[in-house]
PDB file of N, CA and C in Angstrom:
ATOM      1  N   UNK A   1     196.196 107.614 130.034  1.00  0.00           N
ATOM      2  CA  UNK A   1     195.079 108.374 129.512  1.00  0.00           C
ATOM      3  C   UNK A   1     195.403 108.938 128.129  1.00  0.00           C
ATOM      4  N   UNK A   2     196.965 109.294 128.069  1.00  0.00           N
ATOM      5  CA  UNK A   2     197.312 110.194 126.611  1.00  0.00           C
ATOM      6  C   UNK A   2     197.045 109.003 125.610  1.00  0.00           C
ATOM      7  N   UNK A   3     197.671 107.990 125.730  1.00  0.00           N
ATOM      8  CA  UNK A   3     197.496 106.755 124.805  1.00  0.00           C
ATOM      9  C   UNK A   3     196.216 105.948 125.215  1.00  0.00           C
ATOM     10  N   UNK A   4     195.230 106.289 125.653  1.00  0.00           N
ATOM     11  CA  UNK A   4     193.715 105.838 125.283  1.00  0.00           C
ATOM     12  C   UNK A   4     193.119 106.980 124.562  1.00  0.00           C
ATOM     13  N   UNK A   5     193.866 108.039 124.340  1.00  0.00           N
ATOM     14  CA  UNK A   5     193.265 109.082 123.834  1.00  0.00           C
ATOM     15  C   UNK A   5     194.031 109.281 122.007  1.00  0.00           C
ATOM     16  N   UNK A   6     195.216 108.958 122.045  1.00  0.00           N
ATOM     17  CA  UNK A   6     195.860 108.587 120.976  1.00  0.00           C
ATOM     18  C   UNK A   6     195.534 107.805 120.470  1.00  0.00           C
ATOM     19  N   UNK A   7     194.756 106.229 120.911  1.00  0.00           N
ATOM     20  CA  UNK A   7     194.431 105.346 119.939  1.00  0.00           C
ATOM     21  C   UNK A   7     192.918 105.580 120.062  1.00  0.00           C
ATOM     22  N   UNK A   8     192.353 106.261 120.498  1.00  0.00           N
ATOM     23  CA  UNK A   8     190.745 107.068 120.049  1.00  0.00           C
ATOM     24  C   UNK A   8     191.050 107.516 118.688  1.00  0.00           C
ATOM     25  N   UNK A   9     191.935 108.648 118.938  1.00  0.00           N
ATOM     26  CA  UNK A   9     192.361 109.586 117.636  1.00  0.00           C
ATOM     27  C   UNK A   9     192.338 108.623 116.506  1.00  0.00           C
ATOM     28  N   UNK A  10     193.548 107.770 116.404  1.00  0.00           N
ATOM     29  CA  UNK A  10     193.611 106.664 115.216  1.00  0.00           C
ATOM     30  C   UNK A  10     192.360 105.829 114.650  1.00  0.00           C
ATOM     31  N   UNK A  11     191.977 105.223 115.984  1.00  0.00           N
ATOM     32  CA  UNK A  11     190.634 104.928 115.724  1.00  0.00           C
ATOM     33  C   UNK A  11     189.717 105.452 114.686  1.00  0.00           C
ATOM     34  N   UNK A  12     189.528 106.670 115.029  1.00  0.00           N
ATOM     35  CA  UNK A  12     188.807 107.491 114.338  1.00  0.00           C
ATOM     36  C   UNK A  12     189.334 108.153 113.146  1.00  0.00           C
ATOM     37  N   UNK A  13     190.177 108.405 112.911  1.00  0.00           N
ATOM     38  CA  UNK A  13     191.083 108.887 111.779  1.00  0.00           C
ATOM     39  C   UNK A  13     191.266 106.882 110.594  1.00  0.00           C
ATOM     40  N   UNK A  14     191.049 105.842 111.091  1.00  0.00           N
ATOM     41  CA  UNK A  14     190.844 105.040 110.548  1.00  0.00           C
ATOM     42  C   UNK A  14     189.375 104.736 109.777  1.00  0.00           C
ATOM     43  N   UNK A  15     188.259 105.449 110.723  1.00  0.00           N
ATOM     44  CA  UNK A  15     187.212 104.835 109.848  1.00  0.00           C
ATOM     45  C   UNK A  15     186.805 106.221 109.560  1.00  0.00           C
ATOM     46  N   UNK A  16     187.221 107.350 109.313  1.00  0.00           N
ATOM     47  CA  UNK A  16     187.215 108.344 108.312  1.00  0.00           C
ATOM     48  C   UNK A  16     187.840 107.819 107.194  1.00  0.00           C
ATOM     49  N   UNK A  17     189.032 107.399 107.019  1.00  0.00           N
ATOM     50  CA  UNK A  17     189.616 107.201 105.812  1.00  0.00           C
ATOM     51  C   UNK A  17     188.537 105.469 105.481  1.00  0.00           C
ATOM     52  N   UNK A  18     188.227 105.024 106.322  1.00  0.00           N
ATOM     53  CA  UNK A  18     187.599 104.101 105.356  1.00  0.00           C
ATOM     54  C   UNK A  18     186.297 104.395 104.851  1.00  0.00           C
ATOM     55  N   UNK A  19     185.332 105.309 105.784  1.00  0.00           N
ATOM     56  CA  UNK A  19     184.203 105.639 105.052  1.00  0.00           C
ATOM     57  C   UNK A  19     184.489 106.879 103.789  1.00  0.00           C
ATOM     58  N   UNK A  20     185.988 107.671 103.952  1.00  0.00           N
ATOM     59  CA  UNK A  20     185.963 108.324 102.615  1.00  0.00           C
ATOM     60  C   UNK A  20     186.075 106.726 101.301  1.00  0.00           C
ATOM     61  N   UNK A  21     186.852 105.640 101.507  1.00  0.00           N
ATOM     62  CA  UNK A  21     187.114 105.088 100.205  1.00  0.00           C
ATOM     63  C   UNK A  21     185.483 104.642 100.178  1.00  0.00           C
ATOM     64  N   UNK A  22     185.307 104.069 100.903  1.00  0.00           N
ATOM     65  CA  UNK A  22     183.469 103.513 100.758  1.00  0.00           C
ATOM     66  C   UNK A  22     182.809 104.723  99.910  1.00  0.00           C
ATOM     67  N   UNK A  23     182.495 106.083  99.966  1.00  0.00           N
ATOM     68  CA  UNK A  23     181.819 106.967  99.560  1.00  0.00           C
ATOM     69  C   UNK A  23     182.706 106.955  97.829  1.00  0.00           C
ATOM     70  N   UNK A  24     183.734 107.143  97.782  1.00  0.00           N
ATOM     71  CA  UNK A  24     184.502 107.458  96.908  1.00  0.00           C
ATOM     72  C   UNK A  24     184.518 106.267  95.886  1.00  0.00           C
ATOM     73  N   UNK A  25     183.922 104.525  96.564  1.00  0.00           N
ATOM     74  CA  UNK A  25     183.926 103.606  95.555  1.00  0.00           C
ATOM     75  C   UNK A  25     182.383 103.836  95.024  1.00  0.00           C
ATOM     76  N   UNK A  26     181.350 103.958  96.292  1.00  0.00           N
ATOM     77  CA  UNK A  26     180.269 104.782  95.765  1.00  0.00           C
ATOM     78  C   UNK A  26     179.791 105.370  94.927  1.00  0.00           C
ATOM     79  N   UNK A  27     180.471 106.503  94.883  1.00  0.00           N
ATOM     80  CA  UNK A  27     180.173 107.293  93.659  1.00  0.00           C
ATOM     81  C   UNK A  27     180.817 106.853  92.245  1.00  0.00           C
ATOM     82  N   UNK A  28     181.794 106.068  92.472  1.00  0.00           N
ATOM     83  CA  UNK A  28     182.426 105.549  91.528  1.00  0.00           C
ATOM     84  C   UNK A  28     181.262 104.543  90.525  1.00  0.00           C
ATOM     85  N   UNK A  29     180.342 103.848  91.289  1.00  0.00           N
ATOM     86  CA  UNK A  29     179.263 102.944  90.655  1.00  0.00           C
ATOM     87  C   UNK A  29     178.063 103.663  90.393  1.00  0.00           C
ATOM     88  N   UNK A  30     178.074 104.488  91.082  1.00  0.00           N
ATOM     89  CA  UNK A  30     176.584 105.426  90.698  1.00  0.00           C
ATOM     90  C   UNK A  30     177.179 106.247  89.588  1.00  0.00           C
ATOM     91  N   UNK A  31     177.991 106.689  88.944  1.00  0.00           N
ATOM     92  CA  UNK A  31     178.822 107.838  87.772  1.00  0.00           C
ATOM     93  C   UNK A  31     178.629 105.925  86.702  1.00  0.00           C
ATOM     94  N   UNK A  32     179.208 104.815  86.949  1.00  0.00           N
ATOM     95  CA  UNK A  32     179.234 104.024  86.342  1.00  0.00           C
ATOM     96  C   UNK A  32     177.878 103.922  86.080  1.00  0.00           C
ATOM     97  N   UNK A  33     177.055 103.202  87.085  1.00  0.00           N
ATOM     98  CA  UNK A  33     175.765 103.242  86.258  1.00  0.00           C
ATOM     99  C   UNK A  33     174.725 104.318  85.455  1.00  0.00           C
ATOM    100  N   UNK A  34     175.254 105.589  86.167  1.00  0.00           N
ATOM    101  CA  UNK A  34     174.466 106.721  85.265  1.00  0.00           C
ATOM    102  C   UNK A  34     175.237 106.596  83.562  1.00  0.00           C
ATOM    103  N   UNK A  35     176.274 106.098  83.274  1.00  0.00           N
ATOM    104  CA  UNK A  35     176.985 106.302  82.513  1.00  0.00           C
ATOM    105  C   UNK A  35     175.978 105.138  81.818  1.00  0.00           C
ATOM    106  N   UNK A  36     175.805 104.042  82.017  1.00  0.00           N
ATOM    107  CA  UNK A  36     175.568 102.903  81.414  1.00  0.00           C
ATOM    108  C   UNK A  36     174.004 103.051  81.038  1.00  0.00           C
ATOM    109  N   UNK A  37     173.212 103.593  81.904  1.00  0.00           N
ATOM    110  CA  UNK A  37     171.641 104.291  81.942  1.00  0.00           C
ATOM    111  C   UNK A  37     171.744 105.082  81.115  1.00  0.00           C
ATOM    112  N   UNK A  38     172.475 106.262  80.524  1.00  0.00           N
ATOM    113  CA  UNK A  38     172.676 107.079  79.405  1.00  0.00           C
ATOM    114  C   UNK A  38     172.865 106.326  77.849  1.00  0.00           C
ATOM    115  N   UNK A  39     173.633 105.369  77.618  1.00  0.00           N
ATOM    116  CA  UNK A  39     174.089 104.283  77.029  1.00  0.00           C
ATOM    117  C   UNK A  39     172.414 103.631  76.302  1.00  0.00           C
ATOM    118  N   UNK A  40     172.165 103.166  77.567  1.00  0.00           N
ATOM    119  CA  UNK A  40     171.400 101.844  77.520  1.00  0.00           C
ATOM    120  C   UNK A  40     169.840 103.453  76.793  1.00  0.00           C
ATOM    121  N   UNK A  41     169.559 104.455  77.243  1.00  0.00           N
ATOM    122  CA  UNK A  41     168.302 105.135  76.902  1.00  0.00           C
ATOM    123  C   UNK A  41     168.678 105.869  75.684  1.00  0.00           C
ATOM    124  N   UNK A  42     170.195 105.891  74.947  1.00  0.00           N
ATOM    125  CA  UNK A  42     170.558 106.507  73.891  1.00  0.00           C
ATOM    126  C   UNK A  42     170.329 105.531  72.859  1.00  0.00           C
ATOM    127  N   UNK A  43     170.480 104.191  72.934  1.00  0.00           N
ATOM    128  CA  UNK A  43     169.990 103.199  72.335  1.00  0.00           C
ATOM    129  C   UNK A  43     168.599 102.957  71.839  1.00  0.00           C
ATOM    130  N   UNK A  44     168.117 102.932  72.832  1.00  0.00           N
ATOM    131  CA  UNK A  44     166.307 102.735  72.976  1.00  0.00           C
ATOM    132  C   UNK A  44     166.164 103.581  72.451  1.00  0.00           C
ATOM    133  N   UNK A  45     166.399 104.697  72.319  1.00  0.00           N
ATOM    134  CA  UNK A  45     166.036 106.206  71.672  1.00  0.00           C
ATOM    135  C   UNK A  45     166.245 105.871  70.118  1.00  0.00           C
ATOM    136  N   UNK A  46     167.301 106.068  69.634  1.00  0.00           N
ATOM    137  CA  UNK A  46     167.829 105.594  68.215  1.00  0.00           C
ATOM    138  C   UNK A  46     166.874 104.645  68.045  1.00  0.00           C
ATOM    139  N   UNK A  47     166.615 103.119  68.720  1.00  0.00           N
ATOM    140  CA  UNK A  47     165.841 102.152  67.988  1.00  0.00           C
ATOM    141  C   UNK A  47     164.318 102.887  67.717  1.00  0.00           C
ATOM    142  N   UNK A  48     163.895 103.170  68.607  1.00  0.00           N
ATOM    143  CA  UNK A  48     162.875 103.578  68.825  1.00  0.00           C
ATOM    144  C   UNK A  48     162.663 104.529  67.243  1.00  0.00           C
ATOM    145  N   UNK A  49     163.738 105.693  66.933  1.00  0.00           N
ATOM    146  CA  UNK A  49     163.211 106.686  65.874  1.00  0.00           C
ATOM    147  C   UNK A  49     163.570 105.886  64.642  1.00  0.00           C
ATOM    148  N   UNK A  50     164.190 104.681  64.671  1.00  0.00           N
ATOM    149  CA  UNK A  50     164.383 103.789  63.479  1.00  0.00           C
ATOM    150  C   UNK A  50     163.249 103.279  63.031  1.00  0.00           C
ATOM    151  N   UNK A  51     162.334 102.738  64.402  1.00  0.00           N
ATOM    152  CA  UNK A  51     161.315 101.918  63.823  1.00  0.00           C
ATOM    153  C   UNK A  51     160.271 102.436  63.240  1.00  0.00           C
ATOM    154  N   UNK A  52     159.771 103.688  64.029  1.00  0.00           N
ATOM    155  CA  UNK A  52     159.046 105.065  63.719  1.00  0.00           C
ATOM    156  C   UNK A  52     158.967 105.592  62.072  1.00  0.00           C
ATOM    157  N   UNK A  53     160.511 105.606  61.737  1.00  0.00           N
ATOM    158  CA  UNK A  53     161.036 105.822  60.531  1.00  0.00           C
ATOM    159  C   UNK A  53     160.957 104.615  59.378  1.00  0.00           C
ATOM    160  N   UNK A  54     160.703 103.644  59.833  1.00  0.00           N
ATOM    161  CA  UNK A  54     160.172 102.365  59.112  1.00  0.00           C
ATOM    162  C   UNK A  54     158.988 102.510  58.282  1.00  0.00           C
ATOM    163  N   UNK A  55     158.092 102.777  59.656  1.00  0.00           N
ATOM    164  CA  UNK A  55     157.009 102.630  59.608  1.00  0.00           C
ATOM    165  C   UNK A  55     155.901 103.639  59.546  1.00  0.00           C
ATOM    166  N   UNK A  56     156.708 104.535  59.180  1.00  0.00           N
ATOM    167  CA  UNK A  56     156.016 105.838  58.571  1.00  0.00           C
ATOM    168  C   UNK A  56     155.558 106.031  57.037  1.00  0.00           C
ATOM    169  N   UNK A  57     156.103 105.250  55.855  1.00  0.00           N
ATOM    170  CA  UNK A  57     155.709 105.209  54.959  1.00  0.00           C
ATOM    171  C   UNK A  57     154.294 103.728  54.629  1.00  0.00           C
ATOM    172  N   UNK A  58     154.177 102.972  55.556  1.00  0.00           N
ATOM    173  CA  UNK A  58     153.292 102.518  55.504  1.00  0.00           C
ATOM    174  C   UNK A  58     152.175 102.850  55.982  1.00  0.00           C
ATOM    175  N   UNK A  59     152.490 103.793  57.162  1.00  0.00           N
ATOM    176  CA  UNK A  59     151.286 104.555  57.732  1.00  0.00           C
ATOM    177  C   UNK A  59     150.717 105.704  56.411  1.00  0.00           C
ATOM    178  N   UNK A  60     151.446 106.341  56.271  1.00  0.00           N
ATOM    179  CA  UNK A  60     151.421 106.876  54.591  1.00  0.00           C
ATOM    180  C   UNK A  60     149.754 106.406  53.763  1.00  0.00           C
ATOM    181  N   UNK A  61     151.057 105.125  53.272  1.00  0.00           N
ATOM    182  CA  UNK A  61     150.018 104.296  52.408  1.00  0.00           C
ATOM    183  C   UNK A  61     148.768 103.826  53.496  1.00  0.00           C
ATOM    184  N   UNK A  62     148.610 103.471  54.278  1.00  0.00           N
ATOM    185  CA  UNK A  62     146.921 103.166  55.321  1.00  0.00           C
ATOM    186  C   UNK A  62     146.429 104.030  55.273  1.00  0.00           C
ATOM    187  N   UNK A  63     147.132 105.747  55.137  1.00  0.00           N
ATOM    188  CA  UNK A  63     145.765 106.845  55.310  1.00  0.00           C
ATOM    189  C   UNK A  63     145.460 107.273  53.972  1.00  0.00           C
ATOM    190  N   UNK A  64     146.734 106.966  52.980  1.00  0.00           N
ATOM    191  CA  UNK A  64     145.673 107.189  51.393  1.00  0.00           C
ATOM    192  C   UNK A  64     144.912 106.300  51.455  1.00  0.00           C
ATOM    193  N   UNK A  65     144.544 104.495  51.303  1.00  0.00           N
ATOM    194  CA  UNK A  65     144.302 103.877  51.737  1.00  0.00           C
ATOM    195  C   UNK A  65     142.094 104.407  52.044  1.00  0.00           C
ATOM    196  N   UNK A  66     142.335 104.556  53.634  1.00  0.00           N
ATOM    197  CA  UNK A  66     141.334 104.933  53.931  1.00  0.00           C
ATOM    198  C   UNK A  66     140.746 106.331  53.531  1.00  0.00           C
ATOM    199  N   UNK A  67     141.630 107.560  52.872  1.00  0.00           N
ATOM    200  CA  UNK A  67     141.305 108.505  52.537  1.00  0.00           C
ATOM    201  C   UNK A  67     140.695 108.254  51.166  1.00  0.00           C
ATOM    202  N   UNK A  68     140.854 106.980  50.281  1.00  0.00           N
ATOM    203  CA  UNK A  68     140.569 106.856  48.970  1.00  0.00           C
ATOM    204  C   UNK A  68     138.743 106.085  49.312  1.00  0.00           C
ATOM    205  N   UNK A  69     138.860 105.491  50.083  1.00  0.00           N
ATOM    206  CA  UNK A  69     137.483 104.881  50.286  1.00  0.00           C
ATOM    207  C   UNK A  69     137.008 105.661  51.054  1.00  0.00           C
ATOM    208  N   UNK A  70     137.238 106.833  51.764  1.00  0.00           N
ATOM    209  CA  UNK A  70     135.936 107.879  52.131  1.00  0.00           C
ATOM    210  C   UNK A  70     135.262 108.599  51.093  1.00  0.00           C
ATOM    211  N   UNK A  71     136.704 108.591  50.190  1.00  0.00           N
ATOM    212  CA  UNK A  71     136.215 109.711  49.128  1.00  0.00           C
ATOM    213  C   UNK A  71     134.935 108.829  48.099  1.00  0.00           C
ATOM    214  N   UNK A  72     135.332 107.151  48.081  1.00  0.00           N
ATOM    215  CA  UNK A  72     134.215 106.576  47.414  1.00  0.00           C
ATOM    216  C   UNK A  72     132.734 106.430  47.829  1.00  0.00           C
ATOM    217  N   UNK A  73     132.951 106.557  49.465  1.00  0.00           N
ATOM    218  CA  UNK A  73     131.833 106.183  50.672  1.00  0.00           C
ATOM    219  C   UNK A  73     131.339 107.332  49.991  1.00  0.00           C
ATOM    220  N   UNK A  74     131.686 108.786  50.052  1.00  0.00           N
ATOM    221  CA  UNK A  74     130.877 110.401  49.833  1.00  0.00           C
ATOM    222  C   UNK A  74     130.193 110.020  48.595  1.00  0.00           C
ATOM    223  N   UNK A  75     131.007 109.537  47.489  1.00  0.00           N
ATOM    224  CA  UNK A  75     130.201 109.684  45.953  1.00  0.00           C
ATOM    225  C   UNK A  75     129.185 108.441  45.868  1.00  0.00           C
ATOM    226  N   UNK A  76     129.122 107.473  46.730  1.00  0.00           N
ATOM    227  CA  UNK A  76     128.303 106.505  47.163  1.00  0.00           C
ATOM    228  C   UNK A  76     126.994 107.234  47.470  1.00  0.00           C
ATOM    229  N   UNK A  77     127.339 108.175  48.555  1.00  0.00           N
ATOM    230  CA  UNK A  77     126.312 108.883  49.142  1.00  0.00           C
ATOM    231  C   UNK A  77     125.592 110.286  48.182  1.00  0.00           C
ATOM    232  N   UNK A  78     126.180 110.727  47.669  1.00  0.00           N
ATOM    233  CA  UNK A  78     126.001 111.512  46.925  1.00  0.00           C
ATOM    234  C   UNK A  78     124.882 111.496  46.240  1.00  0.00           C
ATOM    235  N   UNK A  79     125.570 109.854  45.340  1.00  0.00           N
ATOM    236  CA  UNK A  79     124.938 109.530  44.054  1.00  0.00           C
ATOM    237  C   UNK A  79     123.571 108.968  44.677  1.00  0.00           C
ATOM    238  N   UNK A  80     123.252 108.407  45.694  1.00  0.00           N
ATOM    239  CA  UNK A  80     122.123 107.892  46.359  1.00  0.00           C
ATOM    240  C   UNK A  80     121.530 109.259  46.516  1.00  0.00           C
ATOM    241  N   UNK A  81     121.829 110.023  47.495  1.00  0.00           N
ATOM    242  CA  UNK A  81     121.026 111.270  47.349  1.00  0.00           C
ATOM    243  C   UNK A  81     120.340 111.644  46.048  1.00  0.00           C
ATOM    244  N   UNK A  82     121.576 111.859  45.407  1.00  0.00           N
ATOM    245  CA  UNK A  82     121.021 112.605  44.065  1.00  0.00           C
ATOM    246  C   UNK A  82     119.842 111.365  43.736  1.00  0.00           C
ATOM    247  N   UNK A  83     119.557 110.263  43.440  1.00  0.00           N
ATOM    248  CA  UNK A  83     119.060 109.826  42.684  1.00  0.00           C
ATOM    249  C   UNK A  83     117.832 109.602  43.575  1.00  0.00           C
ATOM    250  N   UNK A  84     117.639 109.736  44.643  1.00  0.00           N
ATOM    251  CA  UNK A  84     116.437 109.842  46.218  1.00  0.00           C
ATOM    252  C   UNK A  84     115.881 111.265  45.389  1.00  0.00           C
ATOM    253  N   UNK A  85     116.325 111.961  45.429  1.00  0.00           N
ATOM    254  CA  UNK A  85     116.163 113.659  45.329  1.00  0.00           C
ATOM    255  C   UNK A  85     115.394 113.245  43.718  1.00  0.00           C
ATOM    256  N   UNK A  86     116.105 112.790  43.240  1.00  0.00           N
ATOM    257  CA  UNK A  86     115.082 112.671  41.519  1.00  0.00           C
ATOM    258  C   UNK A  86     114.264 112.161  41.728  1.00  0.00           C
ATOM    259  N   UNK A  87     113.981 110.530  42.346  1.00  0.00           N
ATOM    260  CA  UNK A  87     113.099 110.258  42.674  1.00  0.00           C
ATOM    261  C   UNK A  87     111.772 110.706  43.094  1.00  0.00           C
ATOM    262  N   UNK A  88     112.285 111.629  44.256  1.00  0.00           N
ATOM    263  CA  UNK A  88     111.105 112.287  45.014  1.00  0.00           C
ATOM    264  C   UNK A  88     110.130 113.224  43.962  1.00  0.00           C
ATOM    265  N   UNK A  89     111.033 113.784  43.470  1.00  0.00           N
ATOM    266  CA  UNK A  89     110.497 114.978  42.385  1.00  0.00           C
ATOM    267  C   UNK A  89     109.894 114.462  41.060  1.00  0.00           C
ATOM    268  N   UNK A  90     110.013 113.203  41.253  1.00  0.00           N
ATOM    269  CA  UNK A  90     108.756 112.565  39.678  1.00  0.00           C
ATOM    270  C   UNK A  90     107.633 112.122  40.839  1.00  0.00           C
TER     271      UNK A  90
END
């Protein structure tokens, strides 16, 4: 009975120590991949404010761009008014 009870003990003292290395290789790949997920979104990040930074002086130039032809669209309109408005008044 002592030695069915002694190799219980071992038994069990065996797959403790193997589910500690299992947990312990575990965490070992989850710390690895958080490591590599940090990596891989520090990247994307940087590209990301590179391209942003590209393409900010052309956005620039598109809203003078369209800000220069509203300002022509208004004196378009303007000058039509004004000259409706003379009109009317002869």
């Amino acid at each position: 009975m002592e030695t069915l009870l002694l190799a219980f003990a071992i038994a069990v003292a065996i797959v403790a120590l193997v589910l500690y290395f299992e947990l312990k290789n575990t965490q070992e790949r989850v710390e690895k991949i958080r490591t590599e997920i940090e990596q891989r979104m520090s990247v994307t990040i940087q590209n990301a404010m590179h391209d942003t930074s590209e393409k900010i002086p052309q956005i620039e130039k598109r809203v003078e761009e369209i800000a220069q032809k509203v300002a022509e669209t208004e004196a378009e309109v303007h000058s039509m008014t004004a000259k409706n408005s003379a009109t009317q008044q002869e």
